[in-house]
Amino acid sequence: MQSSRSSIIRWLSGRRTSLSKKLIDYFIRGYLFYYSRLLRLESNKEIFRKTWIAIDGNKFINASVAYCQHPFQLSNREYNLLVLLKRMHKAGIFYIPELLFPEDEGFKALIEREAPFLVASVHNGFAFTSRVISEAGRNVVTIAANPEQVRRTTFKRSGVTAEIRMIERNIYCMAQLHEAVKEGMVVCCDIDFQTGNVATLQYVSPVLFKFAKNNHLSIIFAKYEITDAGLVRVLFHESDHTQEPDEIAGQFIKYVNSSRTRKRILTVEKFNIAT
Amino acid sequence: MNDSAIEQKLLEIFSEFSAENTKVVIDLDTRIDAIKLDSLDVLDLQMRIDNELKVNIPVDKFSRCEDIRAIRDAIKSL
């Protein structure tokens, strides 16, 4: 009895997610059709801007996003931006999000340091930290389970044009990362992950913080916010690297969730398969 | 360092790593994946080999070694 009730709840929840996703997709396609075909706006930037404002102010869309389970635990705006850009690219309307670079002296000093450092972030479907750091003139290295797929999709969608060194995630990745760091490269990595039986990326691995401590690298936390106009503001925060890796990972989770209305459920866990 | 000294040192290093992880008995034919190392262990292992044997094995070469014998051969070929 109990199991049949929970299967019905699971089925209903799955249907609700699927319907919500479809509803959001129909709205976005509708807006895109309206601005690109009916109003015939010529600039892709303008199509994006108008569509973004329409989506962001649409109560049905924002209510539906709450029911869309996404592995990355995205906020409403993060989810809408990802879906809109994917839909625009499918429709042949190529647009890369505009970034608001950090203007503070801390970021400038960080980039001008000759020493390598680690920038840690969580998965969100984009690679904005790699783009910011590489456009600021530093060579970037990252680790990915499937480097070619990341290059083809995430980098393209994020507007990464610089040559980023990609290291495949396996037991030799830290040794390769060590070589890259010796060359002065900046490490930009998403450090949240999932295990086989959970649908979302719920864990934060302290392994890269341990690597950073062992190699005397500064540790930078990164996240981004999306403005009302659909611009992406990348935020950085330098961590206290004298703490233990697990404590730094705990601080990282707090940083990721600060100023978010929809908190990500994250716990510190060592990723013990490959990294 | 002669071949026998290299072998001896490698077996000593791998025995220490094995003791920490799996307690697999180490000989030249022991496969690297049998010791259940994670990526930080592999980095530590490679640095330890480089430092103690005064060599510099490129990661690409190191990652192609399936067992300890292959690492010994890679060192001899440097």
mmCIF file of C-alpha atoms in Angstrom:
data_model
loop_
_atom_site.group_PDB
_atom_site.id
_atom_site.type_symbol
_atom_site.label_atom_id
_atom_site.label_comp_id
_atom_site.label_asym_id
_atom_site.label_seq_id
_atom_site.Cartn_x
_atom_site.Cartn_y
_atom_site.Cartn_z
ATOM 1 C CA MET A 1 0.000 0.000 0.000
ATOM 2 C CA GLN A 2 2.766 2.342 1.096
ATOM 3 C CA SER A 3 4.912 1.516 -1.939
ATOM 4 C CA SER A 4 2.038 1.967 -4.414
ATOM 5 C CA ARG A 5 1.285 5.362 -2.867
ATOM 6 C CA SER A 6 4.939 6.426 -3.168
ATOM 7 C CA SER A 7 5.058 5.217 -6.790
ATOM 8 C CA ILE A 8 1.972 7.315 -7.569
ATOM 9 C CA ILE A 9 3.604 10.344 -5.910
ATOM 10 C CA ARG A 10 6.801 9.724 -7.915
ATOM 11 C CA TRP A 11 4.767 9.405 -11.127
ATOM 12 C CA LEU A 12 2.817 12.606 -10.399
ATOM 13 C CA SER A 13 6.015 14.460 -9.542
ATOM 14 C CA GLY A 14 7.599 13.268 -12.806
ATOM 15 C CA ARG A 15 4.526 14.392 -14.780
ATOM 16 C CA ARG A 16 4.581 17.797 -13.060
ATOM 17 C CA THR A 17 8.269 18.281 -13.918
ATOM 18 C CA SER A 18 7.710 17.240 -17.500
ATOM 19 C CA LEU A 19 4.658 19.508 -17.927
ATOM 20 C CA SER A 20 6.470 22.452 -16.312
ATOM 21 C CA LYS A 21 9.419 22.022 -18.658
ATOM 22 C CA LYS A 22 7.093 21.874 -21.658
ATOM 23 C CA LEU A 23 5.209 24.975 -20.515
ATOM 24 C CA ILE A 24 8.430 26.977 -20.112
ATOM 25 C CA ASP A 25 9.646 25.773 -23.497
ATOM 26 C CA TYR A 26 6.381 26.789 -25.231
ATOM 27 C CA PHE A 27 6.521 30.258 -23.680
ATOM 28 C CA ILE A 28 10.153 30.782 -24.663
ATOM 29 C CA ARG A 29 9.567 29.562 -28.218
ATOM 30 C CA GLY A 30 6.528 31.825 -28.422
ATOM 31 C CA TYR A 31 8.455 34.881 -27.324
ATOM 32 C CA LEU A 32 11.341 34.070 -29.666
ATOM 33 C CA PHE A 33 8.933 33.627 -32.580
ATOM 34 C CA TYR A 34 7.249 36.921 -31.726
ATOM 35 C CA TYR A 35 10.442 38.967 -31.510
ATOM 36 C CA SER A 36 12.421 37.345 -34.302
ATOM 37 C CA ARG A 37 9.689 36.532 -36.873
ATOM 38 C CA LEU A 38 6.754 38.850 -36.207
ATOM 39 C CA LEU A 39 8.548 41.967 -34.982
ATOM 40 C CA ARG A 40 11.569 41.026 -37.108
ATOM 41 C CA LEU A 41 14.122 42.411 -34.691
ATOM 42 C CA GLU A 42 17.392 42.112 -36.554
ATOM 43 C CA SER A 43 19.900 42.128 -33.757
ATOM 44 C CA ASN A 44 20.297 38.865 -31.843
ATOM 45 C CA LYS A 45 21.213 40.914 -28.809
ATOM 46 C CA GLU A 46 17.887 42.723 -28.997
ATOM 47 C CA ILE A 47 15.967 39.464 -29.484
ATOM 48 C CA PHE A 48 17.684 38.083 -26.400
ATOM 49 C CA ARG A 49 17.080 41.233 -24.344
ATOM 50 C CA LYS A 50 13.364 41.487 -25.176
ATOM 51 C CA THR A 51 12.782 37.750 -24.687
ATOM 52 C CA TRP A 52 14.699 37.775 -21.424
ATOM 53 C CA ILE A 53 12.639 40.629 -20.008
ATOM 54 C CA ALA A 54 9.426 38.868 -21.084
ATOM 55 C CA ILE A 55 10.481 35.573 -19.502
ATOM 56 C CA ASP A 56 11.785 37.164 -16.330
ATOM 57 C CA GLY A 57 8.497 38.962 -15.765
ATOM 58 C CA ASN A 58 6.284 35.985 -16.612
ATOM 59 C CA LYS A 59 4.665 34.635 -13.442
ATOM 60 C CA PHE A 60 3.669 31.322 -15.056
ATOM 61 C CA ILE A 61 7.240 30.622 -16.103
ATOM 62 C CA ASN A 62 8.669 31.525 -12.718
ATOM 63 C CA ALA A 63 6.087 29.437 -10.905
ATOM 64 C CA SER A 64 6.788 26.485 -13.221
ATOM 65 C CA VAL A 65 10.580 26.632 -12.777
ATOM 66 C CA ALA A 66 10.082 25.690 -9.135
ATOM 67 C CA TYR A 67 8.823 22.273 -10.324
ATOM 68 C CA CYS A 68 11.653 21.677 -12.803
ATOM 69 C CA GLN A 69 14.145 19.386 -11.148
ATOM 70 C CA HIS A 70 17.516 20.135 -12.698
ATOM 71 C CA PRO A 71 20.682 18.242 -11.767
ATOM 72 C CA PHE A 72 22.499 21.548 -11.189
ATOM 73 C CA GLN A 73 19.903 22.909 -8.706
ATOM 74 C CA LEU A 74 19.604 26.138 -10.687
ATOM 75 C CA SER A 75 17.810 29.284 -9.539
ATOM 76 C CA ASN A 76 14.898 30.565 -11.644
ATOM 77 C CA ARG A 77 17.078 32.982 -13.574
ATOM 78 C CA GLU A 78 19.896 30.470 -14.060
ATOM 79 C CA TYR A 79 17.405 27.930 -15.393
ATOM 80 C CA ASN A 80 15.692 30.463 -17.669
ATOM 81 C CA LEU A 81 19.009 31.706 -19.056
ATOM 82 C CA LEU A 82 20.186 28.183 -19.814
ATOM 83 C CA VAL A 83 16.928 27.173 -21.513
ATOM 84 C CA LEU A 84 16.668 30.433 -23.463
ATOM 85 C CA LEU A 85 20.212 30.221 -24.823
ATOM 86 C CA LYS A 86 19.824 26.557 -25.779
ATOM 87 C CA ARG A 87 16.540 27.378 -27.543
ATOM 88 C CA MET A 88 18.082 30.418 -29.319
ATOM 89 C CA HIS A 89 21.039 28.365 -30.546
ATOM 90 C CA LYS A 90 18.677 25.651 -31.804
ATOM 91 C CA ALA A 91 16.759 28.319 -33.716
ATOM 92 C CA GLY A 92 20.008 29.579 -35.253
ATOM 93 C CA ILE A 93 19.922 32.836 -33.256
ATOM 94 C CA PHE A 94 23.442 32.840 -31.914
ATOM 95 C CA TYR A 95 23.979 34.952 -28.843
ATOM 96 C CA ILE A 96 26.602 34.902 -26.123
ATOM 97 C CA PRO A 97 25.729 36.318 -22.699
ATOM 98 C CA GLU A 98 27.281 39.668 -21.892
ATOM 99 C CA LEU A 99 29.448 39.580 -18.814
ATOM 100 C CA LEU A 100 29.929 42.272 -16.219
ATOM 101 C CA PHE A 101 33.542 41.865 -15.209
ATOM 102 C CA PRO A 102 34.445 42.432 -11.572
ATOM 103 C CA GLU A 103 35.699 46.007 -11.310
ATOM 104 C CA ASP A 104 37.185 45.871 -7.841
ATOM 105 C CA GLU A 105 40.886 46.202 -7.158
ATOM 106 C CA GLY A 106 40.951 42.718 -5.620
ATOM 107 C CA PHE A 107 40.148 41.082 -8.961
ATOM 108 C CA LYS A 108 42.725 43.209 -10.760
ATOM 109 C CA ALA A 109 45.367 42.259 -8.215
ATOM 110 C CA LEU A 110 44.382 38.614 -8.494
ATOM 111 C CA ILE A 111 44.831 38.567 -12.262
ATOM 112 C CA GLU A 112 48.117 40.446 -12.092
ATOM 113 C CA ARG A 113 49.613 37.945 -9.657
ATOM 114 C CA GLU A 114 52.094 35.870 -11.541
ATOM 115 C CA ALA A 115 51.414 32.870 -9.334
ATOM 116 C CA PRO A 116 48.815 30.295 -10.336
ATOM 117 C CA PHE A 117 45.624 30.009 -8.278
ATOM 118 C CA LEU A 118 42.467 27.915 -8.016
ATOM 119 C CA VAL A 119 38.995 29.208 -8.900
ATOM 120 C CA ALA A 120 36.235 26.930 -7.584
ATOM 121 C CA SER A 121 32.617 27.118 -8.701
ATOM 122 C CA VAL A 122 29.562 24.869 -9.035
ATOM 123 C CA HIS A 123 28.048 23.482 -12.244
ATOM 124 C CA ASN A 124 25.484 25.763 -13.852
ATOM 125 C CA GLY A 125 25.649 24.883 -17.550
ATOM 126 C CA PHE A 126 28.152 27.641 -18.272
ATOM 127 C CA ALA A 127 31.892 28.283 -17.986
ATOM 128 C CA PHE A 128 31.838 31.973 -17.137
ATOM 129 C CA THR A 129 34.785 31.839 -14.728
ATOM 130 C CA SER A 130 37.003 30.268 -17.401
ATOM 131 C CA ARG A 131 35.871 32.997 -19.791
ATOM 132 C CA VAL A 132 36.517 35.861 -17.349
ATOM 133 C CA ILE A 133 39.944 34.587 -16.305
ATOM 134 C CA SER A 134 41.055 33.781 -19.866
ATOM 135 C CA GLU A 135 39.767 37.093 -21.260
ATOM 136 C CA ALA A 136 41.685 38.859 -18.504
ATOM 137 C CA GLY A 137 44.825 37.352 -20.000
ATOM 138 C CA ARG A 138 45.600 34.287 -17.892
ATOM 139 C CA ASN A 139 46.018 30.747 -19.209
ATOM 140 C CA VAL A 140 43.316 28.463 -17.837
ATOM 141 C CA VAL A 141 43.251 24.721 -17.160
ATOM 142 C CA THR A 142 40.209 22.704 -16.159
ATOM 143 C CA ILE A 143 39.185 19.101 -15.455
ATOM 144 C CA ALA A 144 36.158 17.511 -17.122
ATOM 145 C CA ALA A 145 34.644 14.043 -17.354
ATOM 146 C CA ASN A 146 34.111 14.606 -21.075
ATOM 147 C CA PRO A 147 36.405 17.412 -22.317
ATOM 148 C CA GLU A 148 35.183 17.293 -25.918
ATOM 149 C CA GLN A 149 31.553 17.682 -24.909
ATOM 150 C CA VAL A 150 32.375 20.601 -22.608
ATOM 151 C CA ARG A 151 34.296 22.316 -25.402
ATOM 152 C CA ARG A 152 31.455 21.742 -27.888
ATOM 153 C CA THR A 153 28.563 22.800 -25.663
ATOM 154 C CA THR A 154 29.401 24.615 -22.408
ATOM 155 C CA PHE A 155 32.337 26.653 -23.757
ATOM 156 C CA LYS A 156 30.493 27.569 -26.947
ATOM 157 C CA ARG A 157 27.373 28.633 -25.038
ATOM 158 C CA SER A 158 29.464 30.681 -22.586
ATOM 159 C CA GLY A 159 31.493 32.474 -25.251
ATOM 160 C CA VAL A 160 34.849 30.994 -24.264
ATOM 161 C CA THR A 161 37.158 31.712 -27.192
ATOM 162 C CA ALA A 162 40.596 31.318 -25.606
ATOM 163 C CA GLU A 163 42.400 27.999 -25.727
ATOM 164 C CA ILE A 164 41.589 26.275 -22.430
ATOM 165 C CA ARG A 165 43.645 23.242 -21.484
ATOM 166 C CA MET A 166 41.251 20.374 -20.740
ATOM 167 C CA ILE A 167 42.274 17.481 -18.530
ATOM 168 C CA GLU A 168 40.163 14.359 -18.584
ATOM 169 C CA ARG A 169 38.953 13.263 -15.149
ATOM 170 C CA ASN A 170 40.795 10.076 -14.224
ATOM 171 C CA ILE A 171 43.343 9.007 -11.614
ATOM 172 C CA TYR A 172 46.128 10.880 -13.427
ATOM 173 C CA CYS A 173 44.279 14.221 -13.556
ATOM 174 C CA MET A 174 45.932 15.710 -10.465
ATOM 175 C CA ALA A 175 49.376 14.817 -11.792
ATOM 176 C CA GLN A 176 48.486 16.567 -15.076
ATOM 177 C CA LEU A 177 47.034 19.502 -13.163
ATOM 178 C CA HIS A 178 50.274 19.748 -11.202
ATOM 179 C CA GLU A 179 52.206 20.088 -14.472
ATOM 180 C CA ALA A 180 49.838 22.850 -15.641
ATOM 181 C CA VAL A 181 50.195 24.714 -12.340
ATOM 182 C CA LYS A 182 53.994 24.550 -12.661
ATOM 183 C CA GLU A 183 53.527 26.382 -15.982
ATOM 184 C CA GLY A 184 51.623 29.136 -14.135
ATOM 185 C CA MET A 185 48.143 28.206 -15.344
ATOM 186 C CA VAL A 186 45.006 29.159 -13.395
ATOM 187 C CA VAL A 187 42.807 26.206 -12.392
ATOM 188 C CA CYS A 188 39.061 26.815 -12.955
ATOM 189 C CA CYS A 189 36.869 23.910 -11.855
ATOM 190 C CA ASP A 190 33.306 23.082 -10.866
ATOM 191 C CA ILE A 191 33.700 21.000 -7.733
ATOM 192 C CA ASP A 192 30.157 19.723 -7.089
ATOM 193 C CA PHE A 193 29.259 16.197 -8.138
ATOM 194 C CA GLN A 194 26.617 13.494 -7.841
ATOM 195 C CA THR A 195 26.720 9.814 -7.069
ATOM 196 C CA GLY A 196 24.849 7.116 -8.937
ATOM 197 C CA ASN A 197 21.644 7.096 -6.904
ATOM 198 C CA VAL A 198 20.879 10.826 -6.600
ATOM 199 C CA ALA A 199 19.454 13.004 -9.346
ATOM 200 C CA THR A 200 21.166 16.258 -8.398
ATOM 201 C CA LEU A 201 24.743 17.381 -7.803
ATOM 202 C CA GLN A 202 24.559 17.397 -4.009
ATOM 203 C CA TYR A 203 28.164 16.989 -2.977
ATOM 204 C CA VAL A 204 31.146 19.313 -2.883
ATOM 205 C CA SER A 205 34.543 17.693 -3.077
ATOM 206 C CA PRO A 206 37.382 19.126 -0.955
ATOM 207 C CA VAL A 207 40.014 17.353 -3.093
ATOM 208 C CA LEU A 208 40.975 20.406 -5.150
ATOM 209 C CA PHE A 209 41.267 22.477 -1.975
ATOM 210 C CA LYS A 210 43.716 19.881 -0.666
ATOM 211 C CA PHE A 211 45.602 20.079 -3.960
ATOM 212 C CA ALA A 212 45.661 23.893 -3.673
ATOM 213 C CA LYS A 213 46.977 23.761 -0.100
ATOM 214 C CA ASN A 214 49.686 21.247 -0.988
ATOM 215 C CA ASN A 215 50.800 23.459 -3.867
ATOM 216 C CA HIS A 216 50.431 26.791 -2.019
ATOM 217 C CA LEU A 217 47.782 28.106 -4.399
ATOM 218 C CA SER A 218 45.414 30.901 -3.464
ATOM 219 C CA ILE A 219 41.812 29.687 -3.397
ATOM 220 C CA ILE A 220 39.102 31.782 -5.008
ATOM 221 C CA PHE A 221 35.369 31.036 -4.761
ATOM 222 C CA ALA A 222 33.319 32.090 -7.780
ATOM 223 C CA LYS A 223 29.628 32.386 -8.575
ATOM 224 C CA TYR A 224 27.487 34.519 -10.802
ATOM 225 C CA GLU A 225 24.307 36.569 -10.705
ATOM 226 C CA ILE A 226 22.007 37.501 -13.570
ATOM 227 C CA THR A 227 20.776 41.080 -13.691
ATOM 228 C CA ASP A 228 17.254 42.231 -14.613
ATOM 229 C CA ALA A 229 18.559 42.940 -18.123
ATOM 230 C CA GLY A 230 19.999 39.433 -18.530
ATOM 231 C CA LEU A 231 23.633 40.417 -18.015
ATOM 232 C CA VAL A 232 25.862 38.043 -16.094
ATOM 233 C CA ARG A 233 27.861 39.412 -13.183
ATOM 234 C CA VAL A 234 30.703 37.128 -12.108
ATOM 235 C CA LEU A 235 31.634 37.345 -8.438
ATOM 236 C CA PHE A 236 34.856 36.262 -6.759
ATOM 237 C CA HIS A 237 35.832 35.817 -3.140
ATOM 238 C CA GLU A 238 39.266 34.882 -1.866
ATOM 239 C CA SER A 239 39.165 32.141 0.742
ATOM 240 C CA ASP A 240 41.312 31.685 3.805
ATOM 241 C CA HIS A 241 43.587 28.913 2.552
ATOM 242 C CA THR A 242 45.080 28.225 5.979
ATOM 243 C CA GLN A 243 41.981 26.215 6.935
ATOM 244 C CA GLU A 244 41.609 22.479 6.420
ATOM 245 C CA PRO A 245 40.202 21.398 3.001
ATOM 246 C CA ASP A 246 36.901 20.201 4.512
ATOM 247 C CA GLU A 247 36.430 23.539 6.291
ATOM 248 C CA ILE A 248 37.189 25.433 3.077
ATOM 249 C CA ALA A 249 34.595 23.273 1.291
ATOM 250 C CA GLY A 250 32.072 24.190 4.017
ATOM 251 C CA GLN A 251 32.870 27.890 3.534
ATOM 252 C CA PHE A 252 32.494 27.417 -0.216
ATOM 253 C CA ILE A 253 28.958 26.008 0.220
ATOM 254 C CA LYS A 254 28.035 28.995 2.412
ATOM 255 C CA TYR A 255 29.404 31.366 -0.230
ATOM 256 C CA VAL A 256 27.493 29.649 -3.057
ATOM 257 C CA ASN A 257 24.241 29.868 -1.100
ATOM 258 C CA SER A 258 24.665 33.401 0.254
ATOM 259 C CA SER A 259 22.147 35.819 -1.290
ATOM 260 C CA ARG A 260 20.238 32.996 -3.017
ATOM 261 C CA THR A 261 16.532 32.578 -2.377
ATOM 262 C CA ARG A 262 16.608 28.987 -3.615
ATOM 263 C CA LYS A 263 19.501 27.387 -1.745
ATOM 264 C CA ARG A 264 21.433 24.525 -3.259
ATOM 265 C CA ILE A 265 21.457 21.416 -1.068
ATOM 266 C CA LEU A 266 25.167 20.658 -0.824
ATOM 267 C CA THR A 267 27.305 18.663 1.590
ATOM 268 C CA VAL A 268 31.035 18.070 1.760
ATOM 269 C CA GLU A 269 32.010 14.650 0.442
ATOM 270 C CA LYS A 270 35.235 13.349 -1.013
ATOM 271 C CA PHE A 271 34.872 12.330 -4.636
ATOM 272 C CA ASN A 272 36.605 8.956 -4.327
ATOM 273 C CA ILE A 273 36.125 7.384 -7.740
ATOM 274 C CA ALA A 274 38.545 9.424 -9.787
ATOM 275 C CA THR A 275 39.304 12.744 -8.184
ATOM 276 C CA MET B 1 71.482 4.075 -9.783
ATOM 277 C CA ASN B 2 71.571 0.504 -11.139
ATOM 278 C CA ASP B 3 68.521 -1.553 -12.225
ATOM 279 C CA SER B 4 68.328 -3.513 -9.021
ATOM 280 C CA ALA B 5 68.438 -0.349 -6.887
ATOM 281 C CA ILE B 6 65.662 1.217 -9.005
ATOM 282 C CA GLU B 7 63.514 -1.910 -8.609
ATOM 283 C CA GLN B 8 64.165 -2.029 -4.897
ATOM 284 C CA LYS B 9 63.216 1.616 -4.421
ATOM 285 C CA LEU B 10 60.054 1.276 -6.535
ATOM 286 C CA LEU B 11 58.920 -1.792 -4.583
ATOM 287 C CA GLU B 12 59.560 0.048 -1.322
ATOM 288 C CA ILE B 13 57.538 3.109 -2.410
ATOM 289 C CA PHE B 14 54.656 1.049 -3.795
ATOM 290 C CA SER B 15 54.560 -1.105 -0.665
ATOM 291 C CA GLU B 16 54.018 2.013 1.427
ATOM 292 C CA PHE B 17 51.183 3.235 -0.795
ATOM 293 C CA SER B 18 49.648 -0.237 -0.871
ATOM 294 C CA ALA B 19 49.764 -0.510 2.914
ATOM 295 C CA GLU B 20 47.791 2.732 3.199
ATOM 296 C CA ASN B 21 45.111 1.651 0.736
ATOM 297 C CA THR B 22 44.743 -2.055 0.052
ATOM 298 C CA LYS B 23 47.558 -4.103 1.586
ATOM 299 C CA VAL B 24 48.157 -5.774 -1.802
ATOM 300 C CA VAL B 25 51.448 -7.678 -1.864
ATOM 301 C CA ILE B 26 53.773 -5.770 -4.166
ATOM 302 C CA ASP B 27 56.024 -7.220 -6.843
ATOM 303 C CA LEU B 28 57.088 -6.016 -10.290
ATOM 304 C CA ASP B 29 53.932 -7.398 -11.915
ATOM 305 C CA THR B 30 51.515 -5.622 -9.548
ATOM 306 C CA ARG B 31 49.086 -3.542 -11.566
ATOM 307 C CA ILE B 32 48.816 0.127 -10.607
ATOM 308 C CA ASP B 33 45.006 -0.030 -10.503
ATOM 309 C CA ALA B 34 45.169 -2.885 -7.961
ATOM 310 C CA ILE B 35 46.383 -0.448 -5.295
ATOM 311 C CA LYS B 36 43.172 1.635 -5.542
ATOM 312 C CA LEU B 37 44.861 5.023 -5.639
ATOM 313 C CA ASP B 38 42.886 8.229 -6.031
ATOM 314 C CA SER B 39 44.160 11.112 -8.137
ATOM 315 C CA LEU B 40 45.913 12.864 -5.236
ATOM 316 C CA ASP B 41 47.640 9.581 -4.303
ATOM 317 C CA VAL B 42 48.849 9.231 -7.895
ATOM 318 C CA LEU B 43 50.281 12.752 -7.782
ATOM 319 C CA ASP B 44 52.008 11.978 -4.442
ATOM 320 C CA LEU B 45 53.284 8.681 -5.846
ATOM 321 C CA GLN B 46 54.718 10.286 -8.947
ATOM 322 C CA MET B 47 56.400 13.074 -6.964
ATOM 323 C CA ARG B 48 57.847 10.550 -4.542
ATOM 324 C CA ILE B 49 59.296 8.468 -7.401
ATOM 325 C CA ASP B 50 60.677 11.580 -9.094
ATOM 326 C CA ASN B 51 62.289 12.832 -5.882
ATOM 327 C CA GLU B 52 63.718 9.570 -4.611
ATOM 328 C CA LEU B 53 65.018 8.309 -7.929
ATOM 329 C CA LYS B 54 66.056 11.779 -9.139
ATOM 330 C CA VAL B 55 64.091 11.435 -12.375
ATOM 331 C CA ASN B 56 61.296 13.368 -14.055
ATOM 332 C CA ILE B 57 58.766 11.023 -15.634
ATOM 333 C CA PRO B 58 56.313 12.926 -17.848
ATOM 334 C CA VAL B 59 52.688 12.329 -16.756
ATOM 335 C CA ASP B 60 51.738 11.025 -20.207
ATOM 336 C CA LYS B 61 54.400 8.353 -19.955
ATOM 337 C CA PHE B 62 53.551 7.575 -16.337
ATOM 338 C CA SER B 63 49.843 7.190 -17.140
ATOM 339 C CA ARG B 64 50.618 4.574 -19.805
ATOM 340 C CA CYS B 65 52.376 2.318 -17.296
ATOM 341 C CA GLU B 66 50.080 -0.508 -16.275
ATOM 342 C CA ASP B 67 52.341 -2.154 -13.730
ATOM 343 C CA ILE B 68 55.487 -1.471 -11.691
ATOM 344 C CA ARG B 69 57.684 -3.208 -14.266
ATOM 345 C CA ALA B 70 56.495 -0.696 -16.884
ATOM 346 C CA ILE B 71 57.405 2.186 -14.568
ATOM 347 C CA ARG B 72 60.857 0.694 -14.073
ATOM 348 C CA ASP B 73 61.264 0.426 -17.854
ATOM 349 C CA ALA B 74 60.042 3.996 -18.309
ATOM 350 C CA ILE B 75 62.670 5.229 -15.818
ATOM 351 C CA LYS B 76 65.396 3.229 -17.548
ATOM 352 C CA SER B 77 64.413 4.741 -20.896
ATOM 353 C CA LEU B 78 64.766 8.341 -19.671
#
